[in-house]
Short mmCIF file of C-alpha atoms in Angstrom, two decimals:
data_model
loop_
_atom_site.label_atom_id
_atom_site.label_comp_id
_atom_site.label_asym_id
_atom_site.label_seq_id
_atom_site.Cartn_x
_atom_site.Cartn_y
_atom_site.Cartn_z
CA MET P 1 107.23 41.46 37.91
CA ALA P 2 108.91 40.24 41.11
CA LYS P 3 111.32 43.18 41.38
CA PRO P 4 108.65 45.94 41.14
CA MET P 5 106.52 44.10 43.72
CA ILE P 6 109.48 43.78 46.11
CA LEU P 7 110.27 47.49 45.64
CA SER P 8 106.66 48.43 46.34
CA CYS P 9 106.60 46.38 49.54
CA PHE P 10 109.89 47.93 50.66
CA LEU P 11 108.57 51.45 50.07
CA LEU P 12 105.36 50.61 51.96
CA PHE P 13 107.43 49.26 54.87
CA CYS P 14 109.55 52.42 54.96
CA PHE P 15 106.42 54.58 54.90
CA CYS P 16 104.88 52.64 57.80
CA LEU P 17 108.13 52.84 59.74
CA LEU P 18 108.27 56.58 59.15
CA GLN P 19 104.70 56.96 60.35
CA THR P 20 105.50 54.97 63.51
CA GLN P 21 108.50 57.16 64.22
CA VAL P 22 106.40 60.31 63.79
CA ILE P 23 103.84 59.02 66.30
CA VAL P 24 106.48 58.14 68.89
CA ALA P 25 108.35 61.44 68.44
CA ILE P 26 105.28 63.69 68.35
CA LEU P 27 106.12 65.16 71.78
CA ASP P 28 108.82 67.80 72.11
CA PRO P 29 112.09 65.92 72.87
CA THR P 30 112.81 68.02 75.98
CA ASP P 31 109.36 67.25 77.41
CA PHE P 32 109.77 63.58 76.47
CA LEU P 33 113.03 63.27 78.40
CA ALA P 34 111.59 65.24 81.34
CA LEU P 35 108.69 62.80 81.65
CA GLN P 36 111.14 59.89 81.60
CA SER P 37 113.13 61.41 84.48
CA ILE P 38 109.96 62.14 86.47
CA ARG P 39 108.80 58.56 85.98
CA LYS P 40 112.13 57.10 87.17
CA SER P 41 111.94 58.99 90.47
CA LEU P 42 108.40 57.83 91.38
CA GLU P 43 106.62 54.53 91.96
CA ASP P 44 103.04 53.40 92.44
CA MET P 45 102.16 52.57 96.03
CA PRO P 46 100.52 49.17 96.58
CA GLY P 47 97.04 49.25 95.09
CA SER P 48 97.85 51.97 92.55
CA ASP P 49 98.41 51.33 88.85
CA PHE P 50 98.71 54.95 87.75
CA PHE P 51 101.94 54.37 85.80
CA SER P 52 100.64 51.34 83.92
CA SER P 53 99.89 53.54 80.89
CA TRP P 54 103.31 55.19 80.88
CA ASP P 55 104.83 53.18 78.03
CA PHE P 56 107.46 55.35 76.37
CA THR P 57 107.26 53.40 73.10
CA ALA P 58 103.84 55.04 72.67
CA ASP P 59 102.69 58.66 72.59
CA PRO P 60 103.25 60.25 76.06
CA CYS P 61 100.36 62.61 75.41
CA ASN P 62 98.10 59.59 75.96
CA PHE P 63 99.62 58.81 79.39
CA SER P 64 97.40 59.03 82.46
CA GLY P 65 97.66 62.49 83.97
CA VAL P 66 99.37 64.05 80.95
CA LEU P 67 97.66 66.69 78.83
CA CYS P 68 99.33 68.14 75.76
CA ASP P 69 98.75 71.08 73.48
CA SER P 70 100.44 70.38 70.15
CA ASP P 71 103.86 68.97 71.06
CA LYS P 72 104.11 70.40 74.62
CA VAL P 73 102.88 69.14 78.01
CA ILE P 74 100.54 71.73 79.55
CA ALA P 75 99.15 69.73 82.51
CA LEU P 76 100.70 67.04 84.68
CA ASN P 77 98.50 65.39 87.31
CA LEU P 78 100.51 62.69 89.06
CA GLY P 79 98.46 59.93 90.66
CA ASP P 80 94.91 58.65 90.37
CA PRO P 81 92.55 61.41 91.58
CA ARG P 82 89.70 58.98 92.30
CA ALA P 83 88.57 59.05 95.92
CA GLY P 84 90.19 56.38 98.01
CA ALA P 85 92.89 55.56 95.45
CA THR P 86 96.39 55.12 96.82
CA GLY P 87 99.05 57.53 95.68
CA LEU P 88 102.68 57.56 94.64
CA THR P 89 105.96 57.36 96.51
CA GLY P 90 109.39 58.76 95.73
CA ARG P 91 110.79 62.22 95.02
CA LEU P 92 109.88 64.95 92.57
CA ASP P 93 112.64 65.11 89.98
CA ALA P 94 114.20 68.46 89.08
CA ALA P 95 113.32 67.70 85.44
CA ILE P 96 109.83 69.02 86.19
CA GLY P 97 111.31 72.45 85.47
CA LYS P 98 111.95 71.48 81.84
CA LEU P 99 108.22 71.24 81.02
CA SER P 100 108.34 74.84 79.90
CA SER P 101 104.68 75.10 78.84
CA LEU P 102 103.22 73.55 82.00
CA VAL P 103 100.12 75.38 83.26
CA GLU P 104 98.90 72.89 85.88
CA PHE P 105 100.90 70.60 88.16
CA THR P 106 99.24 68.45 90.82
CA VAL P 107 100.15 65.42 92.90
CA VAL P 108 97.46 63.37 94.66
CA PRO P 109 97.87 62.44 98.36
CA GLY P 110 100.54 59.80 98.83
CA ARG P 111 104.08 59.43 100.14
CA ILE P 112 106.06 61.88 98.03
CA TYR P 113 109.00 63.08 100.13
CA GLY P 114 111.91 65.45 99.73
CA THR P 115 111.86 69.11 98.79
CA LEU P 116 109.90 70.94 96.14
CA PRO P 117 112.44 71.32 93.32
CA GLN P 118 113.60 74.90 92.84
CA THR P 119 113.41 74.25 89.11
CA VAL P 120 109.64 74.73 89.42
CA SER P 121 110.52 78.42 89.15
CA ASN P 122 111.28 77.78 85.46
CA LEU P 123 107.60 77.10 84.75
CA LYS P 124 106.69 80.64 83.74
CA SER P 125 103.22 79.63 82.50
CA LEU P 126 102.24 77.75 85.69
CA LYS P 127 98.86 78.79 87.11
CA PHE P 128 97.94 75.88 89.39
CA LEU P 129 100.32 74.12 91.82
CA ALA P 130 98.85 71.57 94.24
CA ILE P 131 100.89 68.97 96.13
CA ASN P 132 98.97 68.29 99.33
CA ARG P 133 98.86 65.48 101.88
CA ASN P 134 102.30 64.12 101.13
CA PHE P 135 105.65 64.42 102.93
CA ILE P 136 107.15 67.40 101.14
CA SER P 137 109.81 69.02 103.36
CA GLY P 138 112.21 71.92 103.18
CA GLU P 139 111.37 75.54 102.50
CA ILE P 140 109.08 77.13 99.93
CA PRO P 141 111.37 78.26 97.10
CA VAL P 142 111.67 82.05 97.04
CA GLU P 143 111.71 81.72 93.27
CA LEU P 144 108.00 80.83 93.25
CA GLY P 145 107.44 84.56 93.31
CA GLU P 146 108.85 84.71 89.79
CA LEU P 147 105.87 82.73 88.46
CA ARG P 148 103.67 85.75 87.87
CA SER P 149 100.86 83.66 86.38
CA LEU P 150 100.37 81.57 89.55
CA LYS P 151 96.81 81.65 90.87
CA THR P 152 96.67 78.64 93.24
CA ILE P 153 99.34 77.26 95.57
CA ASP P 154 98.32 74.29 97.72
CA LEU P 155 101.10 72.65 99.76
CA SER P 156 98.86 71.76 102.69
CA TYR P 157 99.34 68.76 104.99
CA ASN P 158 103.06 68.34 104.37
CA GLN P 159 106.21 69.02 106.40
CA VAL P 160 107.19 72.33 104.85
CA THR P 161 109.41 74.53 107.06
CA GLY P 162 110.77 78.06 107.04
CA LYS P 163 109.01 81.31 106.23
CA ILE P 164 106.37 82.21 103.69
CA PRO P 165 108.47 84.12 101.15
CA PRO P 166 107.38 87.75 100.67
CA THR P 167 107.74 87.03 96.95
CA VAL P 168 104.70 84.73 97.22
CA GLY P 169 102.75 87.56 98.79
CA SER P 170 103.65 89.78 95.84
CA LEU P 171 102.13 87.47 93.22
CA PRO P 172 99.66 89.75 91.39
CA GLY P 173 96.99 87.19 90.46
CA LEU P 174 97.07 84.82 93.43
CA THR P 175 93.56 83.61 94.31
CA ASN P 176 94.19 80.64 96.65
CA LEU P 177 97.06 80.10 99.09
CA ILE P 178 96.65 76.92 101.15
CA LEU P 179 99.62 76.11 103.40
CA CYS P 180 97.82 74.69 106.43
CA HIS P 181 99.17 71.80 108.53
CA ASN P 182 102.87 72.38 107.95
CA ARG P 183 105.76 73.64 110.08
CA LEU P 184 106.00 77.20 108.85
CA THR P 185 107.51 79.90 111.04
CA GLY P 186 107.99 83.64 110.89
CA SER P 187 105.47 86.33 110.08
CA ILE P 188 102.71 86.50 107.49
CA PRO P 189 103.74 88.63 104.51
CA ARG P 190 101.63 91.35 102.97
CA PHE P 191 99.50 90.13 100.06
CA ASP P 192 99.31 92.39 97.02
CA SER P 193 96.81 90.37 94.98
CA GLN P 194 93.41 92.02 94.86
CA SER P 195 91.84 88.72 93.77
CA LEU P 196 92.98 86.60 96.73
CA THR P 197 89.85 84.82 98.01
CA ARG P 198 91.18 81.94 100.15
CA LEU P 199 94.02 82.12 102.68
CA ASP P 200 94.46 79.03 104.85
CA LEU P 201 97.52 79.02 107.13
CA LYS P 202 96.16 77.12 110.14
CA HIS P 203 98.23 74.62 112.14
CA ASN P 204 101.68 76.15 111.72
CA THR P 205 103.96 78.09 114.09
CA LEU P 206 103.57 81.54 112.59
CA THR P 207 104.34 84.56 114.77
CA GLY P 208 104.11 88.33 114.69
CA SER P 209 101.21 90.63 113.92
CA LEU P 210 99.42 91.72 110.76
CA GLY P 211 99.48 95.26 109.46
CA PRO P 212 96.20 97.07 108.65
CA ASN P 213 96.70 96.50 104.91
CA SER P 214 98.28 93.04 105.02
CA LEU P 215 95.18 91.31 103.66
CA PRO P 216 93.16 92.35 100.58
CA PRO P 217 89.41 93.10 100.81
CA SER P 218 88.75 90.32 98.26
CA LEU P 219 89.24 87.61 100.93
CA GLN P 220 86.28 85.28 101.45
CA TYR P 221 87.93 82.51 103.50
CA LEU P 222 90.51 83.25 106.20
CA SER P 223 91.89 80.67 108.63
CA LEU P 224 94.88 81.50 110.82
CA SER P 225 94.05 79.19 113.74
CA TRP P 226 96.59 77.17 115.72
CA ASN P 227 99.50 79.57 115.37
CA GLN P 228 101.24 82.03 117.71
CA LEU P 229 100.08 85.27 116.13
CA THR P 230 99.77 88.43 118.21
CA GLY P 231 98.53 92.01 118.05
CA SER P 232 95.19 93.64 117.39
CA MET P 233 92.99 92.54 114.50
CA ASP P 234 90.59 95.48 114.75
CA ARG P 235 91.95 97.48 111.81
CA VAL P 236 92.82 94.33 109.85
CA LEU P 237 89.31 92.87 109.85
CA THR P 238 87.12 95.92 109.34
CA HIS P 239 87.71 96.13 105.57
CA LEU P 240 87.30 92.37 104.86
CA GLU P 241 83.60 92.67 104.13
CA GLU P 242 83.51 89.73 101.70
CA LEU P 243 84.45 87.16 104.35
CA ASN P 244 82.14 84.14 104.65
CA TYR P 245 84.44 82.10 106.92
CA LEU P 246 86.77 83.37 109.64
CA ASP P 247 88.83 81.32 112.08
CA LEU P 248 91.44 83.08 114.23
CA SER P 249 91.22 80.65 117.14
CA LEU P 250 94.13 79.45 119.27
CA ASN P 251 96.42 82.43 118.83
CA GLN P 252 97.39 85.36 121.05
CA PHE P 253 95.43 88.16 119.39
CA THR P 254 94.58 91.13 121.60
CA GLY P 255 92.39 94.22 121.48
CA PRO P 256 88.68 94.54 120.74
CA VAL P 257 86.45 92.47 118.50
CA PRO P 258 85.18 94.97 115.91
CA GLY P 259 81.39 95.26 115.99
CA ARG P 260 81.19 95.45 112.18
CA ILE P 261 82.47 91.91 111.81
CA PHE P 262 79.14 90.55 113.06
CA SER P 263 77.45 92.04 109.98
CA PHE P 264 79.70 90.21 107.51
CA PRO P 265 78.12 87.31 105.51
CA LEU P 266 79.85 84.72 107.71
CA SER P 267 78.73 81.13 108.14
CA ASN P 268 81.16 80.63 111.00
CA LEU P 269 83.04 83.00 113.32
CA GLN P 270 85.78 81.37 115.39
CA LEU P 271 87.71 83.70 117.70
CA GLN P 272 88.09 81.41 120.71
CA ARG P 273 91.22 80.99 122.84
CA ASN P 274 92.84 84.33 122.25
CA GLN P 275 93.26 87.45 124.40
CA PHE P 276 90.55 89.64 122.89
CA SER P 277 89.24 92.16 125.40
CA GLY P 278 86.60 94.83 125.86
CA SER P 279 82.89 94.74 125.20
CA VAL P 280 81.19 92.99 122.29
CA GLU P 281 78.82 95.32 120.50
CA PRO P 282 77.30 94.10 117.21
CA VAL P 283 75.66 96.91 115.25
CA ASP P 284 72.57 94.81 114.38
CA GLN P 285 71.00 91.40 114.94
CA VAL P 286 73.65 88.78 114.24
CA ALA P 287 72.79 86.34 111.44
CA ILE P 288 75.91 84.17 111.78
CA PRO P 289 74.87 80.58 112.69
CA THR P 290 77.90 79.81 114.89
CA VAL P 291 79.87 82.33 116.96
CA ASP P 292 82.62 81.19 119.31
CA LEU P 293 84.18 83.89 121.50
CA SER P 294 85.08 81.58 124.39
CA PHE P 295 88.31 81.69 126.41
CA ASN P 296 89.10 85.36 125.91
CA ARG P 297 89.05 88.45 128.16
CA LEU P 298 85.80 89.95 126.90
CA SER P 299 83.79 91.96 129.38
CA GLY P 300 80.69 94.10 129.85
CA GLN P 301 77.10 93.03 129.40
CA ILE P 302 76.01 90.48 126.82
CA SER P 303 74.47 92.21 123.81
CA PRO P 304 70.86 91.21 122.99
CA MET P 305 71.96 91.36 119.32
CA LEU P 306 73.64 87.98 119.88
CA ALA P 307 70.34 86.26 120.77
CA SER P 308 69.77 85.42 117.10
CA VAL P 309 72.85 83.15 116.95
CA GLN P 310 72.09 79.40 116.86
CA ASN P 311 75.32 78.21 118.48
CA LEU P 312 76.85 80.77 120.82
CA TYR P 313 79.94 80.20 122.95
CA LEU P 314 80.67 83.05 125.39
CA ASN P 315 82.09 80.91 128.18
CA ASN P 316 85.34 81.62 130.02
CA ASN P 317 85.32 85.38 129.67
CA ARG P 318 84.51 88.31 132.00
CA PHE P 319 80.94 89.09 131.00
CA SER P 320 78.80 90.56 133.78
CA GLY P 321 75.23 91.70 134.45
CA ARG P 322 72.04 89.86 133.58
CA VAL P 323 71.43 87.73 130.51
CA PRO P 324 68.98 89.57 128.19
CA ALA P 325 65.40 88.20 128.18
CA SER P 326 65.58 87.71 124.40
CA PHE P 327 67.99 84.83 124.98
CA VAL P 328 65.46 83.02 127.16
CA ASP P 329 62.70 83.31 124.57
CA ARG P 330 64.85 81.91 121.78
CA LEU P 331 66.26 79.20 124.01
CA LEU P 332 62.84 77.91 125.01
CA ASP P 333 61.58 77.77 121.42
CA ALA P 334 64.79 75.92 120.41
CA SER P 335 66.02 78.71 118.12
CA ILE P 336 69.21 78.62 120.17
CA GLN P 337 70.77 75.17 120.07
CA ILE P 338 73.91 75.86 122.11
CA LEU P 339 74.28 78.64 124.70
CA TYR P 340 77.45 78.37 126.76
CA LEU P 341 77.78 81.11 129.37
CA GLN P 342 79.77 79.31 132.06
CA HIS P 343 82.81 80.82 133.78
CA ASN P 344 81.82 84.48 133.61
CA TYR P 345 80.55 86.99 136.21
CA LEU P 346 76.87 86.99 135.22
CA THR P 347 74.40 87.87 137.97
CA GLY P 348 71.10 86.56 136.67
CA ILE P 349 68.83 85.27 133.91
CA GLU P 350 65.05 85.64 133.66
CA ILE P 351 64.07 82.02 133.38
CA SER P 352 61.65 80.05 135.54
CA PRO P 353 63.13 77.17 137.58
CA THR P 354 60.34 75.03 136.14
CA ALA P 355 61.16 75.93 132.53
CA VAL P 356 61.82 72.98 130.25
CA ILE P 357 64.82 73.35 127.99
CA PRO P 358 64.16 71.62 124.63
CA GLU P 359 66.12 68.38 124.22
CA ARG P 360 67.94 69.65 121.15
CA SER P 361 69.14 72.76 122.99
CA SER P 362 72.06 72.96 125.40
CA LEU P 363 72.50 75.60 128.15
CA CYS P 364 75.39 75.90 130.59
CA MET P 365 75.55 78.70 133.17
CA GLN P 366 77.60 77.35 136.05
CA TYR P 367 80.42 79.20 137.76
CA ASN P 368 78.92 82.67 137.53
CA CYS P 369 77.90 85.11 140.26
CA MET P 370 74.55 83.38 140.77
CA VAL P 371 73.04 80.02 141.43
CA PRO P 372 71.97 78.57 138.06
CA PRO P 373 68.14 78.73 138.10
CA VAL P 374 67.79 75.56 136.01
CA GLU P 375 69.69 72.30 136.14
CA THR P 376 71.16 71.53 132.73
CA PRO P 377 74.05 69.29 131.71
CA CYS P 378 77.34 71.09 131.07
CA PRO P 379 80.48 69.87 129.31
CA LEU P 380 82.89 68.04 131.62
CA ARG P 381 85.56 70.70 131.16
CA ALA P 382 83.22 73.24 132.77
CA GLY P 383 84.05 71.75 136.17
CA LYS P 384 81.79 70.82 139.07
CA GLN P 385 81.47 74.16 140.89
CA LYS P 386 78.09 75.75 140.24
CA THR P 387 78.86 79.25 141.50
CA ARG P 388 81.85 81.55 141.56
CA PRO P 389 83.24 82.49 145.04
CA THR P 390 81.63 85.64 146.43
CA THR P 391 85.00 87.28 146.95
CA GLN P 392 85.69 87.13 143.21
CA CYS P 393 82.29 88.57 142.35
CA ASN P 394 82.76 91.48 144.80
CA GLN P 395 86.19 92.29 143.47
CA PHE P 396 85.30 92.01 139.82
CA LYS P 397 85.11 95.38 138.16
CA GLY P 398 83.69 94.38 134.77
#
């Protein structure tokens, strides 16, 4: 009886061992080795314990940030996404390109440095790539344009240099491109995707102008501020009727501000500190809460259609004539919260010197071709001079 019992125990042990080996080896061997290489190149920053679950004697599909479908990794989210959690440090290993079924790859804010591995271009199923607020440097791999399934690219708040590859602009299904706060140079490529909704390129050193068909009409969010872009935006903007946010500030754009843009469903219109010129002529009452056209070369009379704006910045331009009476009415009933008209060539406003400006409203009119009829506090950068020299007012030709 002893021998059969020993044999039975041995067979049971072998079965259990086999089961254990199956569990450990459930992941595709190539993906298993890729995860090991990725792990060796990264470390938790103090306060983070993201990698505590990465025990390679267990099933990697149960690791934090790893999602599998059958025996393949389809999502890799490196770092604890909880708000306030510290991130990871180290480099992204080229082995990332061996996760052939990867659909989503993200890295939480931390201290990841070095370049984005060119092997990412091997991830033909990748749809979502987000590595923001780290220290990624080097250029955007041209080969990203080979990932025809890509929908979102977010490399914002890094140290990325070089140009935006035209191949990225040719991605057919791109919906979000977020490259703000980097060190990008060169011109903005044409975007072919008719589903692109968000384009955020602010705080770079981009140059050149945009062609009339550079941007698709599907755009809802467009921020190009803090660059060195030039040229007219008249023909570029007129067909972007889906925009709900537009910021072109701090560039060198020229030409007119198209009147149609004031009818777009915008929550914010930021065109300040450019070289826009000509008159401003909205086609209807403007429903945009905040409009900033300050520090440009805009001229002519102020349109009464702008009186419906809550926060209006027209200062430091070349506007002339009298301020429409509709502005006074809305200012006194506090419908206008900010009205900055300083540093123009305005000649008058129909407001009584005894009028009381509501406390929650702010009016500045100094340095125009008139003595401000009411004393109101102005921002310090408006200067101390209340009126413009008469010689300038006489010579101004609108």
